[in-house]
Amino acid sequence: MKKVSHEVKELMRELLSEGLSAEGFVFDTAVAAYLLAPTDGSYHLERLAVQYFPQEFAQSGQEILQAKAYLAPDAFSPLGDRAPALGAFASHCAWIEALYGLLAKRLRDLSLNRLFESVELPLCQVLAEMEVAGFLVDRTALEDFGLHLKTRIDEIQREILALAGEEFNINSTQQLGVILFEKLGLPPVKRTKTGYSTSVEVLEKLQGKHPIIDYIMEYRQLAKLNSTYVEGLGKVIGPDGRIHTCFQNTVTATGRLSSTEPNLQNIPVRTALGAKMRYMFVAAPGNVLVDADYSQIELRLLAHIAGDEAMLEAFRSGADIHTSTAAQVFGVPPESVTGEMRRRAKAVNFGIVYGISEFSLAQDIGVTRREAGEYMERYFDTFRGVRAYMYDVVKQARRDGYVQTLMGRRRWLPELQSSNFNLRSFGERVALNMPIQGTAADIMKVAMIRVRDRLLREGHTARLVLQVHDELIVECPEAEAEGVKRLLREEMEGAAQLSVPLLAEASAGKSWGEAKG
DNA sequence: TAGGTCACG
DNA sequence: ACGTACGTGACCTAG
C-alpha cells in the first residue's frame, strides 16, 4: 500500500518524536499543490478539494468541513460516538487519494515530477528531523543579556521623555511623530499612508538636528532585541532546553524555506550588539557547531544563467566580485578600487539581482539619480550578457506566463498581463529575480539531502539543526568536527554543476557566533 | 486586523 | 508619465 499524506512533514515529525520510522512516503498533496502554484498561499485539504474537484466537493464536501469538530479530542472519549469521526476520517483519506491521482498527473504534465520526487519529498524528512532536533540555547546567557538590555532601555527612555518634555509611548509611531515633527519642530522627511514616517532612514536624516534622535535610534534597536529576540525566544525554549522552529516548505513564491514560531532565519548579525544573540545558540556539552555557507551563490547563478563572459571570468579567476565589478564600472584597476567604490558596486550587484531601477539604486547608495544611471550604463556595457538575460527572461515570461529555475521550479506571472503599470513592473522584477533566488533555493535543498544522507551513511552522530537560505548549521561531537566541515563543504559544493565554481566555506565553534566569527 | 517598523538572506 | 529592488516573519500600536 502506498503511503500518501497531506503535509507529510508534520506527520513525519510526529512519527520521529515517537521513535517510529518516517520512511516510505511517496506523495504529499500539499507540497504537490505548492509546486503547481507556489503563490496560492494556502494548501488546506478543503481548499484543494474545492479547487481541484469543485463538482464532487459540492456533493460531499460537507463531511470534510465537519472533520475538525469530529476529530476533536473528546470525539475519541469512551463515551463518545466514534462513527462520525471515523466517517470524517474516511472522507479525509478519500480526498487525499483523489488529489494524489490528479496532482501527480499535473506534476508530470509540467515536468515538476522530478523536482518533487528527488528534492521536495526527500527534503520533508530532513526538515522533520531538523525540527525534532532543535537548536540548544544558553538560557542563562539569554536572561543576562535581557537584564542588560532592560537597564539600558530604562535609562534611554528617561532621556527621551525628558527631552520631549512629556510622557508618551515611544513605541507608538503616531505619538512619536507628533513629538518629533510638531512639538520639537523637526522637518518631516517622508510620510506614510497614516502620517509621518519615523523609520530609520528618516531618523538618519535628522541626526545632528536634535539630541533626541540618537536616543530614539538606540531605543529602537534595544527594544527590538529585547522584545523579539530575548523575550520572544525565551518563551519558546522547550523542556529539553532547545528551540524547535517549524520550517515552512509551502510558503515562499521562489522555493525558499521559511521559519516560524520562532523564526530562526532572522537572528541578528549585522550590528555588534545584535550579533551577541548568535552566541546564545550553542552546541551541547562535548559537541561543536559547524557552520557552512555558500559564497556569492546568487551572483554566481546570475553569471551561469546569463552566460555572461565577463562575470564568468571574474568568478573563474577567483576575484572578489564586488571589487571586480567596481573596477569595471569605475574604469580603474582592481588595486585602485576604494572602499566606497566597492560599496557602490556591491549595491549595483544586489540591485541587478532584484530587478533594479536607477531611482532605487540612487536612494540606496546616496548618489544622484543621474550618477546611479551612469553606474548602471557602465555595468551593462561590461556585463552585456546580463543585459541580454534581463531582456530575454522578461520576454520569455510574457510569452509563457511563467519563469522557472534550473531545476524546473515554476512561478506563474499573471502580473505581466496587468494594465496596472506598477503591477506589471513588479512582474518584470520578479521574472528577473525568481530564477536566481529560486535556483539557489533548489541547490540548497539538494545540498541538505546530500548532507543528511552522507552523515547517516558514514555513521556520524552529527545532525543538521538550521538552514538560513545560503547557510547550514550542523551540531556534532568535537571529534567529528574536522570530518563534518569537509563533508559539508563537499556536499554543498557538489549539489550543482555550474559554469563557475560553486564554493562553500565551513568553520566550527562552541556557539553559532563563534563558528561564524 | 492592518500598518509601520525592523530582523535576516 | 507612471513609482520606485527580491524573498521572508514577529512585535507593537491603533481602530
Coordinates of C-alpha atoms (C1' of nucleotides) in Angstrom, one line a residue:
Chain A
M1 CA 0.0 0.0 0.0
K2 CA 1.4 3.4 -1.0
K3 CA 1.8 5.9 1.8
V4 CA 0.4 9.2 0.7
S5 CA -0.1 12.2 3.0
H6 CA -1.2 15.8 3.2
E7 CA 1.6 17.9 4.9
V8 CA 3.8 14.8 5.3
K9 CA 6.5 16.7 7.2
E10 CA 4.1 17.2 10.1
L11 CA 3.2 13.6 10.1
M12 CA 6.9 12.6 9.9
R13 CA 7.7 14.9 12.9
E14 CA 5.1 13.0 15.0
L15 CA 6.4 9.7 13.9
L16 CA 10.0 10.6 14.6
S17 CA 9.1 12.0 18.0
E18 CA 7.5 8.6 18.8
G19 CA 10.6 6.8 17.7
L20 CA 8.9 5.5 14.6
S21 CA 10.1 5.3 11.0
A22 CA 9.3 8.1 8.7
E23 CA 10.4 6.3 5.6
G24 CA 8.5 5.2 2.6
F25 CA 6.1 8.1 1.8
V26 CA 5.5 8.5 -2.0
F27 CA 3.4 11.7 -2.1
D28 CA 2.3 14.8 -0.3
T29 CA -0.7 16.6 -1.7
A30 CA 0.1 19.9 0.0
V31 CA 3.7 20.0 -1.4
A32 CA 2.5 18.9 -4.8
A33 CA -0.1 21.7 -4.9
Y34 CA 2.6 24.2 -3.8
L35 CA 4.9 23.2 -6.7
L36 CA 2.0 23.6 -9.1
A37 CA 1.0 27.1 -7.8
P38 CA 3.6 28.5 -5.3
T39 CA 1.8 31.8 -4.9
D40 CA -1.6 30.4 -3.9
G41 CA -0.9 31.0 -0.3
S42 CA -2.8 28.2 1.4
Y43 CA -2.9 24.5 0.7
H44 CA -5.5 23.3 3.2
L45 CA -7.1 20.0 2.1
E46 CA -10.5 21.5 2.0
R47 CA -9.4 24.3 -0.3
L48 CA -7.5 21.9 -2.6
A49 CA -10.6 19.7 -2.8
V50 CA -12.7 22.7 -3.8
Q51 CA -10.1 24.0 -6.2
Y52 CA -9.4 20.7 -8.0
F53 CA -12.8 18.9 -7.6
P54 CA -15.4 21.7 -7.4
Q55 CA -18.3 19.4 -8.6
E56 CA -17.6 16.5 -6.4
F57 CA -16.9 18.7 -3.4
A58 CA -20.2 20.4 -3.7
Q59 CA -21.8 16.9 -3.4
S60 CA -19.9 15.5 -0.4
G61 CA -17.5 18.2 0.8
Q62 CA -19.5 18.9 3.9
E63 CA -18.2 15.8 5.5
I64 CA -14.6 17.2 5.4
L65 CA -15.6 20.5 6.8
Q66 CA -17.0 18.7 9.8
A67 CA -13.9 16.6 10.2
K68 CA -12.3 19.1 12.6
A69 CA -15.2 19.0 15.0
Y70 CA -15.4 15.3 14.9
L71 CA -11.7 14.8 15.3
A72 CA -11.5 16.9 18.4
P73 CA -10.0 15.0 21.3
D74 CA -13.3 14.2 23.0
A75 CA -14.6 12.5 19.9
F76 CA -12.5 9.6 20.9
S77 CA -13.5 9.5 24.5
P78 CA -15.0 6.2 25.5
L79 CA -18.4 7.8 25.9
G80 CA -18.4 9.4 22.5
D81 CA -19.9 8.0 19.4
R82 CA -16.9 7.3 17.1
A83 CA -18.9 6.7 14.0
P84 CA -19.0 10.3 12.8
A85 CA -15.3 10.7 13.5
L86 CA -14.4 7.6 11.5
G87 CA -16.7 8.7 8.7
A88 CA -14.9 12.1 8.5
F89 CA -11.5 10.4 8.6
A90 CA -12.5 8.2 5.7
S91 CA -13.7 11.2 3.8
H92 CA -10.4 13.0 4.5
C93 CA -8.5 10.0 3.2
A94 CA -10.7 9.8 0.1
W95 CA -9.9 13.4 -0.8
I96 CA -6.2 12.8 -0.4
E97 CA -6.4 9.8 -2.7
A98 CA -8.4 11.7 -5.3
L99 CA -6.0 14.7 -5.1
Y100 CA -3.0 12.3 -5.4
G101 CA -4.2 11.0 -8.7
L102 CA -4.9 14.4 -10.2
L103 CA -1.9 16.3 -8.8
A104 CA 0.6 13.6 -9.7
K105 CA -0.5 13.8 -13.3
R106 CA -0.3 17.6 -13.2
L107 CA 3.2 17.4 -11.9
R108 CA 4.2 15.1 -14.7
D109 CA 2.5 17.4 -17.3
L110 CA 4.5 20.4 -16.1
S111 CA 7.7 18.3 -15.7
L112 CA 7.7 19.1 -12.0
N113 CA 7.7 15.4 -11.0
R114 CA 11.5 15.1 -10.9
L115 CA 11.8 18.2 -8.6
F116 CA 9.1 16.7 -6.5
E117 CA 10.4 13.2 -6.2
S118 CA 14.1 13.9 -5.9
V119 CA 14.1 17.2 -3.9
E120 CA 10.8 18.2 -2.2
L121 CA 9.7 14.9 -0.9
P122 CA 13.0 13.7 0.4
L123 CA 13.5 17.1 2.0
C124 CA 10.4 16.7 4.1
Q125 CA 12.1 14.1 6.2
V126 CA 15.3 16.1 6.5
L127 CA 13.2 19.1 7.7
A128 CA 11.2 16.9 10.1
E129 CA 14.5 15.6 11.6
M130 CA 15.8 19.2 12.0
E131 CA 12.6 20.3 13.7
V132 CA 12.8 17.5 16.1
A133 CA 16.5 18.0 16.8
G134 CA 16.1 21.7 17.6
F135 CA 18.8 24.2 18.5
L136 CA 20.2 24.4 22.0
V137 CA 20.0 27.8 23.7
D138 CA 22.1 29.1 26.6
R139 CA 19.1 30.3 28.7
T140 CA 21.2 31.9 31.4
A141 CA 23.2 33.9 28.9
L142 CA 20.0 35.0 27.2
E143 CA 18.5 36.1 30.5
D144 CA 21.6 38.1 31.5
F145 CA 21.6 39.8 28.1
G146 CA 17.9 40.7 28.6
L147 CA 18.7 42.3 32.0
H148 CA 21.5 44.3 30.5
L149 CA 19.2 45.5 27.7
K150 CA 16.4 46.4 30.1
T151 CA 18.7 48.5 32.3
R152 CA 19.8 50.5 29.3
I153 CA 16.3 50.7 27.8
D154 CA 15.1 52.3 31.1
E155 CA 18.0 54.9 31.0
I156 CA 17.3 55.9 27.4
Q157 CA 13.6 56.0 28.0
R158 CA 14.1 58.6 30.7
E159 CA 16.3 60.7 28.5
I160 CA 13.8 60.6 25.7
L161 CA 10.9 61.6 27.8
A162 CA 12.9 64.4 29.4
L163 CA 14.0 65.7 26.0
A164 CA 10.4 65.5 24.8
G165 CA 9.1 67.3 27.9
E166 CA 6.2 64.9 28.3
E167 CA 5.1 61.3 28.8
F168 CA 4.4 59.4 25.7
N169 CA 4.7 55.9 24.2
I170 CA 7.9 55.7 22.3
N171 CA 6.7 52.5 20.6
S172 CA 3.8 54.4 19.0
T173 CA 4.9 55.8 15.6
Q174 CA 1.9 58.1 15.8
Q175 CA 2.8 59.6 19.2
L176 CA 6.5 59.8 18.2
G177 CA 5.6 61.6 15.0
V178 CA 3.7 64.3 16.9
I179 CA 6.6 64.8 19.3
L180 CA 9.3 65.0 16.6
F181 CA 7.5 66.9 13.9
E182 CA 5.1 69.1 15.8
K183 CA 6.3 69.6 19.3
L184 CA 10.1 69.7 18.6
G185 CA 9.5 71.2 15.1
L186 CA 11.9 68.8 13.2
P187 CA 11.3 68.7 9.5
P188 CA 9.2 65.7 8.3
V189 CA 11.3 63.9 5.7
K190 CA 8.8 61.4 4.5
R191 CA 5.2 60.4 5.1
T192 CA 3.2 57.2 5.2
K193 CA -0.4 56.5 4.5
T194 CA -1.3 57.3 8.1
G195 CA 1.0 60.2 8.9
Y196 CA 4.7 61.0 9.5
S197 CA 7.3 58.3 8.8
T198 CA 9.7 57.7 11.7
S199 CA 11.7 54.9 10.0
V200 CA 15.4 54.6 10.5
E201 CA 16.1 56.3 7.1
V202 CA 14.1 59.3 8.3
L203 CA 15.9 59.3 11.7
E204 CA 19.3 59.1 10.0
K205 CA 18.4 62.3 8.1
L206 CA 17.5 64.0 11.3
Q207 CA 20.7 63.0 13.1
G208 CA 22.5 66.1 14.5
K209 CA 19.4 68.3 14.4
H210 CA 18.3 67.2 17.9
P211 CA 19.8 65.1 20.6
I212 CA 16.6 63.0 20.9
I213 CA 17.2 61.3 17.6
D214 CA 20.2 59.3 18.7
Y215 CA 18.4 58.1 21.8
I216 CA 15.4 57.1 19.7
M217 CA 17.6 55.1 17.3
E218 CA 19.3 53.3 20.2
Y219 CA 15.9 52.7 21.9
R220 CA 14.5 51.1 18.8
Q221 CA 17.5 48.8 18.5
L222 CA 17.4 47.7 22.1
A223 CA 13.6 47.3 22.2
K224 CA 13.7 45.1 19.1
L225 CA 16.4 42.9 20.5
N226 CA 14.6 42.6 23.8
S227 CA 11.1 42.0 22.7
T228 CA 11.6 39.9 19.6
Y229 CA 14.7 38.0 20.5
V230 CA 15.4 37.8 24.2
E231 CA 11.7 37.6 25.3
G232 CA 10.3 36.1 22.2
L233 CA 12.9 33.3 22.1
G234 CA 12.8 32.8 25.8
K235 CA 9.1 31.9 25.6
V236 CA 9.7 29.0 23.1
I237 CA 12.6 27.2 24.7
G238 CA 11.4 23.6 25.2
P239 CA 11.8 21.4 28.2
D240 CA 14.9 20.0 26.5
G241 CA 16.5 23.5 26.5
R242 CA 16.2 23.6 22.8
I243 CA 14.2 25.7 20.3
H244 CA 12.2 23.7 17.8
T245 CA 11.4 26.0 14.9
C246 CA 8.9 25.0 12.2
F247 CA 10.4 25.0 8.7
Q248 CA 7.6 26.0 6.2
N249 CA 8.0 24.3 2.9
T250 CA 4.9 25.6 1.1
V251 CA 5.1 29.3 1.7
T252 CA 7.5 31.2 -0.5
A253 CA 7.0 32.1 -4.1
T254 CA 10.6 31.3 -5.0
G255 CA 11.1 27.9 -3.4
R256 CA 12.9 29.1 -0.3
L257 CA 12.0 27.7 3.1
S258 CA 10.7 30.0 5.8
S259 CA 11.0 29.5 9.6
T260 CA 8.3 30.3 12.1
E261 CA 7.4 30.0 15.8
P262 CA 10.1 31.1 16.2
N263 CA 11.8 32.5 13.1
L264 CA 15.4 31.3 13.4
Q265 CA 16.3 32.7 10.0
N266 CA 16.4 36.3 11.1
I267 CA 18.6 36.2 14.2
P268 CA 20.6 39.4 14.3
V269 CA 24.1 39.6 13.0
R270 CA 24.7 42.9 11.2
T271 CA 25.3 45.1 14.3
A272 CA 27.8 44.2 17.1
L273 CA 25.2 44.3 19.8
G274 CA 22.7 42.2 17.8
A275 CA 25.4 39.7 16.9
K276 CA 25.7 38.8 20.6
M277 CA 22.5 36.9 20.1
R278 CA 24.3 34.3 18.0
Y279 CA 26.5 33.4 21.0
M280 CA 23.3 32.3 22.8
F281 CA 22.8 29.5 20.2
V282 CA 25.2 26.8 21.4
A283 CA 26.3 23.2 21.0
A284 CA 25.6 20.6 23.7
P285 CA 28.4 19.7 26.0
G286 CA 31.1 17.7 24.2
N287 CA 29.8 19.0 20.8
V288 CA 30.5 21.8 18.5
L289 CA 28.6 23.6 15.8
V290 CA 29.8 23.5 12.2
D291 CA 28.6 26.4 10.1
A292 CA 28.9 26.4 6.3
D293 CA 27.8 28.9 3.8
Y294 CA 27.8 29.4 0.1
S295 CA 30.0 32.2 -1.3
Q296 CA 28.0 34.6 -3.5
I297 CA 25.7 31.9 -4.7
E298 CA 23.2 34.3 -6.3
L299 CA 25.7 36.2 -8.3
R300 CA 27.4 33.0 -9.4
L301 CA 24.0 31.8 -10.6
L302 CA 23.5 35.1 -12.4
A303 CA 26.8 34.6 -14.2
H304 CA 25.8 31.0 -15.0
I305 CA 22.3 31.6 -16.1
A306 CA 23.0 34.8 -18.1
G307 CA 26.2 33.1 -19.5
D308 CA 27.9 36.5 -19.2
E309 CA 31.6 36.1 -20.2
A310 CA 32.9 39.0 -18.1
M311 CA 31.2 37.8 -15.0
L312 CA 32.1 34.1 -15.6
E313 CA 35.7 35.2 -16.0
A314 CA 35.6 37.1 -12.7
F315 CA 34.4 34.1 -10.8
R316 CA 36.7 31.7 -12.6
S317 CA 39.7 33.9 -11.7
G318 CA 38.7 33.8 -8.0
A319 CA 38.4 37.6 -7.9
D320 CA 36.3 39.4 -5.3
I321 CA 33.2 40.0 -7.3
H322 CA 32.3 43.4 -5.9
T323 CA 35.8 44.7 -6.3
S324 CA 36.0 43.3 -9.8
T325 CA 32.6 45.0 -10.6
A326 CA 33.8 48.3 -9.2
A327 CA 37.0 48.1 -11.3
Q328 CA 34.9 47.7 -14.4
V329 CA 32.2 50.3 -13.6
F330 CA 34.7 53.0 -12.4
G331 CA 37.3 52.2 -15.1
V332 CA 40.2 51.7 -12.7
P333 CA 42.5 48.7 -12.0
P334 CA 41.2 46.4 -9.2
E335 CA 44.0 47.5 -6.8
S336 CA 42.8 51.1 -7.1
V337 CA 39.3 50.3 -6.0
T338 CA 38.4 52.2 -2.8
G339 CA 36.1 51.1 -0.1
E340 CA 33.4 53.5 -1.2
M341 CA 33.7 52.3 -4.8
R342 CA 33.3 48.6 -3.7
R343 CA 30.3 49.5 -1.6
R344 CA 28.6 51.1 -4.5
A345 CA 29.4 48.3 -6.8
K346 CA 28.0 45.8 -4.3
A347 CA 24.8 47.8 -4.2
V348 CA 24.7 47.6 -8.0
N349 CA 25.2 43.9 -8.0
F350 CA 22.4 43.4 -5.5
G351 CA 20.2 45.7 -7.4
I352 CA 20.7 43.8 -10.6
V353 CA 19.6 40.6 -8.9
Y354 CA 16.4 42.3 -7.6
G355 CA 15.5 44.0 -10.8
I356 CA 17.0 47.4 -10.4
S357 CA 15.7 50.9 -11.1
E358 CA 18.2 53.8 -11.1
F359 CA 15.9 55.7 -8.7
S360 CA 16.1 53.0 -6.0
L361 CA 19.8 52.4 -6.6
A362 CA 20.4 56.2 -6.1
Q363 CA 18.4 56.1 -2.9
D364 CA 20.2 53.1 -1.6
I365 CA 23.7 54.3 -2.0
G366 CA 23.1 58.0 -1.6
V367 CA 24.1 59.4 -5.0
T368 CA 22.1 61.3 -7.6
R369 CA 19.8 59.6 -9.9
R370 CA 21.9 60.6 -12.8
E371 CA 25.0 59.1 -11.2
A372 CA 23.2 55.9 -10.5
G373 CA 22.1 55.8 -14.1
E374 CA 25.7 56.1 -15.2
Y375 CA 26.8 53.3 -13.0
M376 CA 24.1 51.0 -14.5
E377 CA 25.1 52.1 -18.0
R378 CA 28.7 51.2 -17.4
Y379 CA 27.7 48.0 -15.7
F380 CA 25.6 46.8 -18.7
D381 CA 28.4 47.9 -21.1
T382 CA 30.7 45.5 -19.2
F383 CA 28.2 42.7 -18.5
R384 CA 26.4 42.6 -21.8
G385 CA 25.2 39.0 -21.2
V386 CA 23.4 40.2 -18.1
R387 CA 21.6 42.9 -20.0
A388 CA 20.6 40.3 -22.6
Y389 CA 19.4 38.0 -19.9
M390 CA 17.2 40.7 -18.3
Y391 CA 15.6 41.4 -21.6
D392 CA 15.2 37.7 -22.6
V393 CA 13.8 36.4 -19.4
V394 CA 11.1 39.0 -19.3
K395 CA 10.2 38.4 -22.9
Q396 CA 10.0 34.7 -22.3
A397 CA 7.9 35.2 -19.2
R398 CA 5.4 37.3 -21.1
R399 CA 5.2 34.6 -23.8
D400 CA 4.9 31.6 -21.5
G401 CA 3.2 33.1 -18.5
Y402 CA 5.8 31.8 -16.1
V403 CA 9.5 31.8 -15.2
Q404 CA 11.5 28.8 -13.9
T405 CA 14.6 27.7 -12.1
L406 CA 17.4 25.4 -13.4
M407 CA 15.5 22.5 -11.8
G408 CA 12.2 23.5 -13.3
R409 CA 10.5 25.1 -10.3
R410 CA 7.9 27.5 -11.7
R411 CA 6.3 30.7 -10.7
W412 CA 3.3 31.9 -12.7
L413 CA 3.3 35.6 -13.6
P414 CA -0.2 36.9 -14.3
E415 CA 1.2 40.3 -13.2
L416 CA 2.8 40.7 -16.6
Q417 CA -0.6 40.9 -18.3
S418 CA -1.9 43.6 -15.9
S419 CA -2.9 47.0 -17.2
N420 CA -1.6 48.5 -14.0
F421 CA 1.9 49.9 -14.6
N422 CA 3.2 49.2 -11.0
L423 CA 1.9 45.6 -11.0
R424 CA 3.4 45.0 -14.4
S425 CA 6.7 46.4 -13.4
F426 CA 6.7 44.2 -10.3
G427 CA 6.1 41.2 -12.5
E428 CA 9.1 42.1 -14.6
R429 CA 11.4 42.4 -11.5
V430 CA 10.1 39.1 -10.3
A431 CA 10.8 37.5 -13.7
L432 CA 14.4 38.6 -13.3
N433 CA 14.8 37.6 -9.6
M434 CA 12.9 34.3 -9.2
P435 CA 15.1 32.1 -11.4
I436 CA 18.1 33.2 -9.5
Q437 CA 16.8 33.2 -5.9
G438 CA 14.8 30.0 -6.8
T439 CA 17.7 28.1 -8.2
A440 CA 19.8 29.0 -5.1
A441 CA 17.0 27.5 -3.1
D442 CA 16.9 24.4 -5.2
I443 CA 20.6 23.9 -4.8
M444 CA 20.5 24.4 -1.1
K445 CA 17.7 21.8 -0.8
V446 CA 19.7 19.3 -2.8
A447 CA 22.7 20.0 -0.5
M448 CA 20.6 19.4 2.6
I449 CA 19.5 16.0 1.4
R450 CA 23.1 15.1 0.4
V451 CA 24.5 16.3 3.7
R452 CA 21.9 14.4 5.7
D453 CA 22.3 11.2 3.7
R454 CA 26.1 11.2 3.9
L455 CA 26.1 11.9 7.7
L456 CA 23.9 8.9 8.1
R457 CA 25.8 6.7 5.6
E458 CA 29.1 7.5 7.3
G459 CA 27.7 6.8 10.8
H460 CA 28.2 10.3 12.1
T461 CA 26.3 11.4 15.3
A462 CA 26.2 14.8 13.7
R463 CA 22.8 16.3 12.8
L464 CA 21.6 19.3 10.9
V465 CA 20.0 21.9 13.1
L466 CA 19.4 25.0 11.0
Q467 CA 19.2 26.4 7.4
V468 CA 19.4 30.1 6.7
H469 CA 19.0 30.2 2.9
D470 CA 22.7 30.0 2.0
E471 CA 24.0 28.7 5.3
L472 CA 23.7 25.3 7.1
I473 CA 24.5 24.5 10.7
V474 CA 25.3 21.1 12.0
E475 CA 25.8 20.0 15.6
C476 CA 28.3 17.3 16.1
P477 CA 30.7 15.7 18.7
E478 CA 34.0 17.6 18.9
A479 CA 35.9 14.6 17.5
E480 CA 33.8 14.7 14.3
A481 CA 34.3 18.4 13.6
E482 CA 37.0 18.2 11.0
G483 CA 35.3 15.5 9.1
V484 CA 32.0 17.3 9.2
K485 CA 33.5 20.5 8.0
R486 CA 34.9 18.7 5.0
L487 CA 31.7 16.8 4.4
L488 CA 29.5 19.9 4.5
R489 CA 31.8 21.8 2.0
E490 CA 31.9 18.8 -0.4
E491 CA 28.2 18.1 -0.4
M492 CA 27.3 21.8 -0.7
E493 CA 29.7 22.4 -3.5
G494 CA 28.7 19.2 -5.3
A495 CA 25.0 20.0 -5.2
A496 CA 25.1 21.5 -8.7
Q497 CA 27.3 21.7 -11.7
L498 CA 27.7 25.3 -12.9
S499 CA 29.9 27.0 -15.4
V500 CA 31.6 28.8 -12.5
P501 CA 33.0 27.2 -9.3
L502 CA 30.3 26.8 -6.6
L503 CA 32.1 27.5 -3.3
A504 CA 31.2 26.8 0.3
E505 CA 33.2 27.7 3.4
A506 CA 32.9 25.9 6.8
S507 CA 34.1 26.6 10.3
A508 CA 33.4 25.3 13.8
G509 CA 32.8 26.7 17.2
K510 CA 31.1 26.2 20.5
S511 CA 28.3 28.7 19.5
W512 CA 26.8 30.0 16.3
G513 CA 28.6 33.3 16.9
E514 CA 31.9 31.6 17.4
A515 CA 31.5 29.3 14.4
K516 CA 30.8 32.3 12.1
G517 CA 33.2 34.7 13.6
Chain B
dT1 C1' -6.9 43.1 11.6
dA2 C1' -3.8 46.5 9.2
dG3 C1' 0.0 49.3 9.0
dG4 C1' 4.6 50.6 10.4
dT5 C1' 8.9 49.0 11.7
dC6 C1' 12.9 46.1 11.5
dA7 C1' 15.4 41.5 11.9
dC8 C1' 17.6 38.1 8.2
dG9 C1' 19.4 36.2 3.2
Chain C
dA1 C1' 4.3 59.7 -17.3
dC2 C1' 3.7 56.3 -14.2
dG3 C1' 6.5 54.8 -8.8
dT4 C1' 10.3 53.0 -7.5
dA5 C1' 14.8 46.5 -5.6
dC6 C1' 13.7 40.3 -4.4
dG7 C1' 12.2 36.9 -0.6
dT8 C1' 10.5 36.2 4.4
dG9 C1' 8.2 36.6 10.0
dA10 C1' 7.5 38.9 14.6
dC11 C1' 6.3 42.7 17.5
dC12 C1' 3.8 46.8 18.6
dT13 C1' 0.0 50.2 18.3
dA14 C1' -4.4 51.9 16.8
dG15 C1' -9.1 51.4 15.4

